[in-house]
Coordinates of C-alpha atoms in Angstrom, one line a residue:
X28 CA -84.9 -16.3 -12.8
X29 CA -86.0 -13.9 -11.0
X30 CA -84.6 -10.9 -9.7
X31 CA -85.0 -12.0 -6.2
X32 CA -83.0 -15.0 -6.8
X33 CA -80.3 -13.5 -8.8
X34 CA -79.6 -10.9 -5.8
X35 CA -78.8 -14.2 -4.0
X36 CA -76.3 -15.7 -6.6
X37 CA -72.6 -15.7 -5.7
X38 CA -70.1 -13.2 -7.9
X39 CA -66.4 -14.8 -8.8
X40 CA -63.4 -12.4 -8.5
X41 CA -60.1 -14.3 -9.7
X42 CA -56.9 -12.4 -9.5
X43 CA -54.6 -13.6 -12.4
X44 CA -51.4 -13.5 -10.3
X45 CA -49.1 -16.2 -8.7
X46 CA -49.3 -14.5 -5.3
X47 CA -51.9 -13.2 -2.8
X48 CA -50.6 -9.5 -3.1
X49 CA -53.8 -7.7 -5.3
X50 CA -55.0 -4.9 -3.4
X51 CA -57.0 -3.8 -6.5
X52 CA -59.6 -6.8 -6.3
X53 CA -59.8 -6.4 -2.5
X54 CA -61.3 -3.2 -3.2
X55 CA -64.0 -4.7 -5.6
X56 CA -64.4 -7.6 -3.6
X57 CA -65.2 -5.3 -0.3
X58 CA -67.1 -2.6 -2.4
X59 CA -69.7 -5.7 -3.6
X60 CA -70.1 -6.9 -0.2
X61 CA -70.4 -3.6 1.1
X62 CA -73.6 -3.1 -1.4
X63 CA -75.0 -7.1 -0.4
X64 CA -73.5 -9.0 -3.0
X65 CA -72.3 -12.4 -2.4
X66 CA -68.7 -11.7 -3.9
X67 CA -66.0 -14.5 -3.5
X68 CA -62.4 -14.3 -4.2
X69 CA -60.3 -17.0 -5.7
X70 CA -56.2 -16.8 -6.0
X71 CA -55.1 -19.3 -8.3
X72 CA -51.1 -19.2 -7.8
X73 CA -50.4 -22.8 -9.5
X74 CA -52.9 -22.6 -12.2
X75 CA -51.9 -24.9 -15.2
X76 CA -54.2 -25.3 -18.1
X77 CA -52.1 -28.5 -18.6
X78 CA -52.9 -29.9 -15.3
X79 CA -56.0 -32.1 -15.3
X80 CA -56.2 -32.3 -11.7
X81 CA -56.1 -28.4 -11.0
X82 CA -58.8 -27.9 -13.9
X83 CA -61.3 -30.7 -12.7
X84 CA -61.0 -29.3 -9.0
X85 CA -61.9 -25.6 -10.5
X86 CA -64.6 -27.1 -12.3
X87 CA -66.1 -28.8 -9.3
X88 CA -65.4 -25.3 -7.4
X89 CA -67.0 -23.2 -9.7
X90 CA -70.2 -25.8 -10.5
X91 CA -71.3 -25.5 -6.9
X92 CA -70.5 -21.6 -6.6
X93 CA -73.0 -21.1 -9.8
X94 CA -71.5 -17.7 -10.2
X95 CA -73.8 -14.6 -11.8
X96 CA -70.5 -13.8 -13.4
X97 CA -66.7 -14.4 -13.1
X98 CA -64.4 -11.1 -12.9
X99 CA -60.6 -11.7 -13.9
X100 CA -57.9 -8.8 -12.7
X101 CA -54.8 -9.0 -15.0
X102 CA -51.7 -7.0 -16.0
X103 CA -49.8 -7.1 -18.9
X104 CA -47.6 -9.9 -17.7
X105 CA -50.7 -12.2 -16.6
X106 CA -52.3 -12.0 -20.5
X107 CA -51.5 -15.1 -21.7
X108 CA -52.2 -16.8 -18.2
X109 CA -55.5 -15.0 -18.0
X110 CA -56.5 -16.3 -21.7
X111 CA -55.7 -19.6 -21.0
X112 CA -58.0 -19.7 -17.8
X113 CA -60.7 -17.8 -19.7
X114 CA -60.7 -19.8 -22.5
X115 CA -60.9 -23.0 -20.1
X116 CA -64.0 -21.4 -18.3
X117 CA -66.1 -20.3 -21.4
X118 CA -65.6 -23.9 -22.9
X119 CA -66.9 -25.3 -19.5
X120 CA -69.4 -22.7 -18.4
X121 CA -70.4 -21.1 -21.8
X122 CA -73.3 -19.3 -20.1
X123 CA -71.1 -17.5 -17.1
X124 CA -70.6 -13.9 -18.5
X125 CA -66.5 -13.1 -18.2
X126 CA -65.5 -9.5 -17.4
X127 CA -61.7 -8.5 -17.3
X128 CA -60.3 -5.3 -15.4
X129 CA -56.9 -4.1 -14.2
X130 CA -54.0 -2.8 -15.7
X131 CA -53.8 -4.1 -19.0
X132 CA -57.9 -3.9 -19.7
X133 CA -57.3 -0.3 -18.8
X134 CA -54.6 0.0 -21.7
X135 CA -55.6 -2.3 -24.1
X136 CA -59.0 -3.6 -23.6
X137 CA -59.8 -5.0 -27.1
X138 CA -56.7 -7.7 -26.5
X139 CA -58.9 -9.1 -23.7
X140 CA -62.2 -9.1 -25.7
X141 CA -60.8 -12.1 -27.6
X142 CA -61.3 -14.3 -24.3
X143 CA -63.5 -12.2 -22.5
X144 CA -67.4 -10.6 -23.0
X145 CA -66.3 -7.6 -21.4
X146 CA -63.5 -5.3 -20.2
X147 CA -63.7 -2.5 -18.0
X148 CA -61.0 0.2 -18.1
X149 CA -60.0 2.7 -15.3
X150 CA -61.2 2.7 -11.5
X151 CA -64.0 0.4 -11.4
X152 CA -65.2 -0.1 -7.9
X153 CA -68.7 1.8 -8.6
X154 CA -69.3 0.8 -12.0
X155 CA -68.5 -3.1 -11.1
X156 CA -71.4 -2.4 -8.7
X157 CA -73.7 -1.1 -11.8
X158 CA -72.7 -3.8 -13.8
X159 CA -73.8 -6.4 -11.2
X160 CA -77.1 -4.6 -10.8
X161 CA -77.6 -4.5 -14.6
X162 CA -77.3 -8.2 -14.5
X163 CA -79.4 -9.0 -11.4
X164 CA -82.1 -6.5 -12.9
X165 CA -82.1 -8.0 -16.5
X166 CA -81.2 -4.6 -17.7
X167 CA -78.9 -4.1 -20.7
X168 CA -75.3 -4.1 -19.2
X169 CA -73.9 -2.3 -22.5
X170 CA -75.0 1.4 -20.4
X171 CA -72.4 0.6 -17.6
X172 CA -69.9 3.5 -17.6
X173 CA -66.4 2.0 -18.2
X174 CA -67.4 -1.0 -20.1
X175 CA -66.2 -2.3 -23.4
X176 CA -67.4 -5.0 -25.5
X177 CA -67.8 -5.9 -29.0
X178 CA -70.8 -5.3 -31.1
X179 CA -70.8 -6.3 -35.0
X180 CA -67.3 -7.2 -34.9
X181 CA -65.9 -3.7 -33.4
X182 CA -65.2 -2.7 -29.8
X183 CA -67.4 -0.5 -28.0
X184 CA -66.5 1.6 -25.3
X185 CA -68.8 3.4 -22.8
X186 CA -67.9 6.7 -21.3
X187 CA -65.7 6.9 -18.4
X188 CA -66.8 7.5 -15.1
X189 CA -65.1 10.0 -13.2
X190 CA -62.4 9.2 -10.8
X191 CA -62.9 8.5 -7.4
X192 CA -62.3 12.1 -5.6
X193 CA -63.2 11.0 -2.2
X194 CA -61.0 7.8 -1.3
X195 CA -62.5 7.6 2.2
X196 CA -65.6 6.3 0.2
X197 CA -63.7 3.4 -0.5
X198 CA -64.4 0.1 1.6
X199 CA -61.7 -1.0 4.3
X200 CA -60.6 -4.6 4.1
X201 CA -59.3 -7.2 6.2
X202 CA -55.5 -8.4 6.1
X203 CA -56.8 -12.1 5.8
X204 CA -59.7 -11.2 3.3
X205 CA -63.4 -12.8 4.0
X206 CA -64.9 -15.4 1.8
X207 CA -61.7 -15.6 -0.2
X208 CA -60.3 -19.2 -1.5
X209 CA -57.2 -20.1 -2.9
X210 CA -56.6 -23.6 -5.0
X211 CA -53.3 -24.5 -3.3
X212 CA -50.3 -26.9 -4.8
X213 CA -52.7 -30.2 -4.1
X214 CA -55.1 -28.9 -6.7
X215 CA -57.7 -28.4 -3.7
X216 CA -59.6 -25.3 -3.2
X217 CA -59.6 -24.2 0.3
X218 CA -61.0 -21.2 2.0
X219 CA -58.1 -18.9 3.2
X220 CA -57.4 -19.4 7.0
X221 CA -54.7 -17.4 9.0
X222 CA -52.4 -20.3 8.7
X223 CA -53.0 -20.7 4.9
X224 CA -52.3 -17.0 4.5
X225 CA -49.0 -17.5 6.5
X226 CA -48.0 -20.1 4.6
X227 CA -49.0 -19.0 0.8
X228 CA -48.5 -15.0 1.5
X229 CA -45.5 -13.2 0.7
X230 CA -43.3 -12.4 3.5
X231 CA -45.4 -15.6 5.5
X232 CA -48.4 -13.2 5.3
X233 CA -47.2 -10.8 8.2
X234 CA -46.7 -7.6 6.2
X235 CA -49.5 -5.7 5.7
X236 CA -50.1 -4.1 2.2
X237 CA -52.4 -0.7 1.6
X238 CA -52.5 2.6 -0.1
X239 CA -53.0 6.0 1.5
X240 CA -53.4 7.4 -1.9
X241 CA -53.7 7.1 -5.5
X242 CA -52.0 8.2 -8.6
X243 CA -48.5 9.5 -9.3
X244 CA -47.2 12.9 -9.7
X245 CA -45.0 11.9 -12.2
X246 CA -46.0 11.0 -15.5
X247 CA -42.9 8.8 -16.9
X248 CA -43.5 7.9 -20.2
X249 CA -43.4 4.2 -19.9
X250 CA -45.4 4.0 -16.9
X251 CA -49.1 3.1 -16.8
X252 CA -49.7 6.4 -15.0
X253 CA -48.7 8.3 -17.8
X254 CA -51.6 6.6 -19.7
X255 CA -54.3 7.0 -16.7
X256 CA -52.9 10.5 -16.4
X257 CA -54.4 11.1 -20.1
X258 CA -57.6 8.7 -19.2
X259 CA -58.3 11.3 -16.6
X260 CA -56.6 14.7 -17.8
X261 CA -59.0 16.9 -15.2
X262 CA -58.1 14.8 -12.6
X263 CA -55.5 16.0 -9.7
X264 CA -52.6 13.2 -9.8
X265 CA -52.2 12.5 -6.3
X266 CA -55.6 11.6 -4.2
X267 CA -55.2 11.2 -0.6
X268 CA -57.0 9.5 1.9
X269 CA -57.8 11.4 5.1
X270 CA -55.3 10.4 8.3
X271 CA -58.4 9.3 10.2
X272 CA -59.4 7.1 7.8
X273 CA -55.9 5.6 7.3
X274 CA -55.4 5.1 11.0
X275 CA -58.9 3.4 11.3
X276 CA -58.1 0.7 8.9
X277 CA -54.6 0.1 10.5
X278 CA -56.3 -0.1 13.8
X279 CA -58.7 -2.7 12.5
X280 CA -55.7 -4.4 11.4
X281 CA -53.9 -4.4 14.8
X282 CA -57.3 -5.6 16.1
X283 CA -57.6 -8.5 13.7
X284 CA -54.1 -9.8 13.4
X285 CA -51.3 -9.7 16.5
X286 CA -48.8 -11.4 13.8
X287 CA -48.3 -8.3 11.4
X288 CA -44.5 -7.4 11.7
X289 CA -44.6 -4.4 9.2
X290 CA -46.4 -2.3 7.1
X291 CA -46.1 -1.4 3.4
X292 CA -47.5 1.3 1.8
X293 CA -47.6 1.0 -2.0
X294 CA -48.4 4.6 -3.0
X295 CA -46.6 5.7 -5.8
X296 CA -45.8 9.0 -4.4
X297 CA -45.8 8.9 -0.4
X298 CA -44.2 12.0 0.5
X299 CA -46.1 14.3 -2.3
X300 CA -48.3 16.4 0.3
X301 CA -48.0 19.2 2.9
X302 CA -45.6 18.8 5.7
X303 CA -48.6 19.7 8.1
X304 CA -50.3 16.2 6.5
X305 CA -47.2 14.2 7.0
X306 CA -46.5 15.6 10.6
X307 CA -50.0 14.8 11.8
X308 CA -49.7 11.0 10.0
X309 CA -46.7 10.4 11.7
X310 CA -47.6 11.6 15.3
X311 CA -51.0 9.5 14.9
X312 CA -49.2 6.7 13.4
X313 CA -46.7 6.7 16.1
X314 CA -49.2 6.9 18.9
X315 CA -51.5 4.3 17.5
X316 CA -50.2 2.0 15.4
X317 CA -46.4 1.5 16.3
X318 CA -45.1 -0.9 13.8
X319 CA -41.9 -0.8 11.3
X320 CA -43.7 0.6 7.8
X321 CA -42.2 1.3 4.3
X322 CA -42.9 3.9 1.9
X323 CA -42.1 4.6 -1.5
X324 CA -41.6 8.0 -3.1
X325 CA -39.6 10.2 -5.8
X326 CA -35.9 11.2 -5.0
X327 CA -36.8 14.9 -5.4
X328 CA -39.5 14.7 -2.7
X329 CA -37.2 13.7 0.0
X330 CA -35.6 15.9 2.4
X331 CA -34.0 15.7 6.1
X332 CA -37.3 16.9 7.9
X333 CA -39.5 14.5 6.2
X334 CA -36.9 11.7 6.7
X335 CA -36.6 12.7 10.8
X336 CA -40.8 12.6 10.7
X337 CA -40.7 9.4 9.3
X338 CA -37.8 7.9 11.2
X339 CA -39.3 8.9 14.4
X340 CA -43.1 7.3 13.5
X341 CA -41.0 4.0 12.9
X342 CA -40.0 3.9 9.0
X343 CA -37.9 0.8 8.0
X344 CA -36.6 2.1 4.9
X345 CA -37.7 4.1 1.9
X346 CA -38.0 3.3 -1.8
X347 CA -37.3 5.4 -4.4
X348 CA -36.8 4.6 -8.1
X349 CA -33.4 5.3 -9.9
X350 CA -34.5 3.6 -13.3
X351 CA -31.8 5.0 -14.9
X352 CA -28.5 7.0 -14.1
X353 CA -28.2 8.6 -17.6
X354 CA -29.7 12.3 -17.3
X355 CA -30.1 12.2 -21.4
X356 CA -32.6 9.1 -20.8
X357 CA -34.4 10.6 -17.6
X358 CA -34.8 14.0 -19.4
X359 CA -35.4 13.1 -23.0
X360 CA -36.8 9.5 -22.9
X361 CA -38.5 8.9 -19.8
X362 CA -39.2 12.5 -19.1
X363 CA -38.9 11.9 -15.7
X364 CA -37.7 15.5 -13.8
X365 CA -35.4 13.3 -11.6
X366 CA -31.9 13.0 -12.4
X367 CA -28.7 11.2 -11.0
X368 CA -27.7 14.0 -8.6
X369 CA -30.9 14.0 -7.1
X370 CA -31.2 10.2 -6.6
X371 CA -27.4 10.3 -4.9
X372 CA -28.3 13.4 -2.9
X373 CA -31.5 11.5 -1.6
X374 CA -29.8 8.3 -0.9
X375 CA -27.0 10.3 1.2
X376 CA -29.6 11.8 3.4
X377 CA -31.4 8.2 3.6
X378 CA -28.0 6.9 4.6
X379 CA -27.5 9.8 7.1
X380 CA -31.1 9.1 8.8
X381 CA -29.4 5.5 9.4
X382 CA -31.8 4.0 7.0
X383 CA -30.9 1.5 4.1
X384 CA -32.0 2.6 0.4
X385 CA -34.5 0.4 -1.9
X386 CA -34.5 1.1 -5.4
X387 CA -35.3 -0.1 -9.1
X388 CA -33.4 0.4 -12.4
X389 CA -35.3 -0.1 -15.9
X390 CA -32.9 -2.6 -18.3
X391 CA -33.6 -3.5 -22.4
X392 CA -34.7 0.1 -23.0
X393 CA -33.8 0.1 -26.8
X394 CA -33.3 3.8 -26.9
X395 CA -30.1 3.4 -24.2
X396 CA -26.6 3.6 -25.8
X397 CA -24.0 1.6 -23.7
X398 CA -22.8 4.8 -22.0
X399 CA -26.2 5.4 -20.7
X400 CA -26.3 1.9 -19.4
X401 CA -22.3 2.5 -17.8
X402 CA -23.6 5.7 -16.1
X403 CA -26.6 3.6 -14.3
X404 CA -24.1 1.1 -13.3
X405 CA -21.5 4.0 -12.0
X406 CA -24.8 5.5 -10.2
X407 CA -25.3 2.2 -8.5
X408 CA -21.9 1.9 -7.4
X409 CA -22.4 5.0 -6.0
X410 CA -25.3 4.3 -3.8
X411 CA -24.6 4.0 0.0
X412 CA -24.6 0.4 0.8
X413 CA -26.1 -1.8 1.8
X414 CA -28.6 -1.0 -1.1
X415 CA -31.2 -3.3 -2.5
X416 CA -32.4 -2.7 -6.4
X417 CA -35.2 -4.7 -8.1
X418 CA -34.2 -4.7 -11.9
X419 CA -36.7 -5.0 -14.3
X420 CA -36.8 -5.5 -17.9
X421 CA -39.0 -2.5 -20.0
X422 CA -42.2 -3.2 -21.0
X423 CA -43.6 -0.9 -23.8
X424 CA -47.0 -0.5 -22.6
X425 CA -49.8 0.1 -25.2
X426 CA -51.2 3.5 -24.6
X427 CA -47.9 5.3 -22.9
X428 CA -45.9 7.7 -24.7
X429 CA -42.8 5.6 -24.9
X430 CA -45.2 2.5 -26.6
X431 CA -46.0 5.2 -29.3
X432 CA -42.5 6.8 -29.7
X433 CA -41.1 3.0 -30.3
X434 CA -43.7 2.0 -32.7
X435 CA -42.5 5.0 -35.1
X436 CA -38.6 5.0 -34.5
X437 CA -37.6 1.2 -33.4
X438 CA -40.5 -1.2 -34.3
X439 CA -38.2 -3.7 -34.9
X440 CA -36.9 -3.6 -31.4
X441 CA -40.7 -3.7 -29.9
X442 CA -41.7 -6.7 -27.9
X443 CA -45.0 -7.6 -27.2
X444 CA -45.8 -7.0 -23.5
X445 CA -48.7 -9.3 -23.2
X446 CA -47.0 -12.3 -20.9
X447 CA -43.5 -10.7 -20.7
X448 CA -42.1 -11.3 -17.3
X449 CA -40.5 -8.1 -16.6
X450 CA -38.4 -9.6 -13.7
X451 CA -36.3 -11.5 -16.3
X452 CA -34.1 -9.1 -18.5
X453 CA -31.6 -9.8 -21.4
X454 CA -28.7 -11.9 -20.8
X455 CA -25.5 -9.5 -21.8
X456 CA -22.8 -8.3 -20.1
X457 CA -23.7 -4.8 -19.5
X458 CA -27.2 -6.0 -17.6
X459 CA -24.7 -8.7 -15.6
X460 CA -22.9 -5.8 -14.3
X461 CA -25.5 -3.8 -13.7
X462 CA -26.9 -6.4 -11.3
X463 CA -23.7 -7.3 -10.0
X464 CA -22.9 -3.2 -9.1
X465 CA -26.1 -3.7 -6.4
X466 CA -23.9 -6.1 -4.5
X467 CA -20.4 -5.8 -5.2
X468 CA -17.6 -3.8 -3.4
X469 CA -17.0 -0.5 -5.7
X470 CA -13.1 -1.4 -6.1
X471 CA -13.9 -4.8 -7.6
X472 CA -16.9 -3.0 -10.1
X473 CA -14.2 -0.4 -11.0
X474 CA -11.7 -3.3 -12.1
X475 CA -14.6 -5.1 -14.2
X476 CA -15.3 -2.2 -15.6
X477 CA -12.0 -1.4 -16.8
X478 CA -11.8 -5.2 -18.3
X479 CA -15.2 -4.6 -19.9
X480 CA -14.2 -1.1 -21.9
X481 CA -11.2 -3.2 -23.2
X482 CA -12.8 -6.7 -23.8
X483 CA -16.3 -5.7 -24.5
X484 CA -16.7 -8.7 -26.6
X485 CA -16.4 -10.7 -23.3
X486 CA -13.2 -12.6 -24.3
X487 CA -10.1 -12.8 -22.1
X488 CA -9.5 -11.6 -18.7
X489 CA -13.0 -9.8 -18.3
X490 CA -14.9 -13.2 -19.3
X491 CA -12.5 -14.9 -16.5
X492 CA -13.2 -11.6 -13.9
X493 CA -16.9 -11.7 -14.2
X494 CA -17.2 -15.5 -13.9
X495 CA -15.4 -15.1 -10.2
X496 CA -17.3 -12.0 -9.8
X497 CA -20.9 -13.6 -10.3
X498 CA -19.7 -16.6 -8.1
X499 CA -18.3 -14.1 -5.2
X500 CA -21.9 -12.2 -5.8
X501 CA -24.0 -15.3 -5.3
X502 CA -22.4 -17.2 -2.4
X503 CA -21.0 -14.1 -0.6
X504 CA -21.7 -10.3 -1.5
X505 CA -25.6 -10.9 -2.1
X506 CA -26.3 -12.8 1.4
X507 CA -24.1 -10.2 3.3
X508 CA -25.7 -7.5 1.4
X509 CA -29.5 -8.7 2.3
X510 CA -28.5 -9.2 5.9
X511 CA -27.1 -6.0 6.6
X512 CA -29.4 -4.3 4.7
X513 CA -32.3 -6.0 6.9
X514 CA -30.2 -5.2 10.0
X515 CA -30.2 -1.7 9.1
X516 CA -34.3 -1.6 8.6
X517 CA -34.2 -3.0 12.2
X518 CA -32.3 -0.3 13.6
X519 CA -28.9 -1.9 13.6
X520 CA -30.2 -4.6 15.8
X521 CA -29.0 -8.0 15.5
X522 CA -32.2 -9.7 17.7
X523 CA -34.7 -7.9 15.7
X524 CA -32.7 -8.5 12.5
X525 CA -32.9 -12.5 13.3
X526 CA -36.7 -12.1 14.3
X527 CA -38.0 -10.6 10.8
X528 CA -35.2 -12.7 8.9
X529 CA -37.6 -15.9 8.0
X530 CA -40.2 -13.7 6.4
X531 CA -37.4 -12.8 3.8
X532 CA -36.0 -16.0 3.2
X533 CA -38.6 -17.8 0.8
X534 CA -39.0 -14.4 -1.1
X535 CA -35.2 -14.3 -1.4
X536 CA -35.0 -17.9 -3.1
X537 CA -38.2 -17.1 -5.3
X538 CA -37.6 -13.4 -6.6
X539 CA -34.5 -13.1 -7.8
X540 CA -34.6 -9.3 -7.4
X541 CA -35.6 -9.1 -4.0

């Protein structure tokens, strides 16, 4: 096949997730399109290697597409799903190269080379373009930066290209991405339209998700940012897009989709930066975008002045991580430099601004003691209500500092992070009490903790009280908390709360930790 013909070949990118919220692959997709390549995205939220109808329709779609290569993007949670998909693709289309990218291939590329021809580590927008050009021109792809492959039974890893310094060089993509497809529940493949996106996307597809920066100011020992900071040691931890570039993307979003109801910034450290930067951002956002928006940051970056600016610009809520209420764990295990007092002080500032708190907690840490977990429960109890917490089970990811420590100090307690569902925590009394503390009144939680300390084996009065508390939480306190939390995000307006409530109903029942 000639080079000219190759340049017209399709490229297929598959985010191996069960939802449509995947910013990383959208960047890759639009980077390829911007260079004139025929990139297609395919979402497979219902993929199962055991469903013949799904496999047959997938085979038909890929046969017609005849891609130059297939790219899979995965986290550790999707490892086995990715393996099943890749093994099917290699068996069915043995001549189509498969390349993996994303968080898991970055921290553990060798594990992906058991089912893929190549893995790519780190930031790959420009490296993937080089990889595509090499395939088209018939040159050796094994010269491409960031690429990993097997040779003589050993993994070879090419030099790493520098991280992208000027994020304004990255493409701006559409809310409903062009040339993007989905295999729906009926097993047929459809091009994603506005109607399909609203039916299949989280929050009915009416939430716009974006990044205004890359990187994190922290380097917590359990987090992939811990690995990325070692991968790019000379790199500035937080890189920001310019405000005109951010506003340009949001204005495009408003032109293309008038049904967007809120914007989510997925930055790890949104409030890291100068006050002048945030003052300008808030002024421009309020003037030109005028939509409720959501930001994530660390408790130590929050102060009244920043909150006042964000509130004036239209922020709905601020997400900030607790992870643990134990200062010992934060300092000596996670190395977070953010402590219980920092969190509660920030939570009180947020409450004073008449905004709700959303946070997250990590469970199943092999280094935590029962006392550490009780301190977390007590911190949640002190968090102003209504509040929301996402509760995660710790995944020890290869390459992170905590993974290496656990390998040395408690290897018998380590789980394989590949395929681990970090939304599902271990079933024990302290974990149950942690999840209940989010919703139950402090007075009830004090009784439960007192009974637990007297009957930690789960017998007697504690067992009965816990069963009653779980039922009360499920049927009354949890729905009540969600409603009044949403009401607070809408400026305490009942009208606006009922208007946005349908966006959350499906996700409330689908995702336990919403």
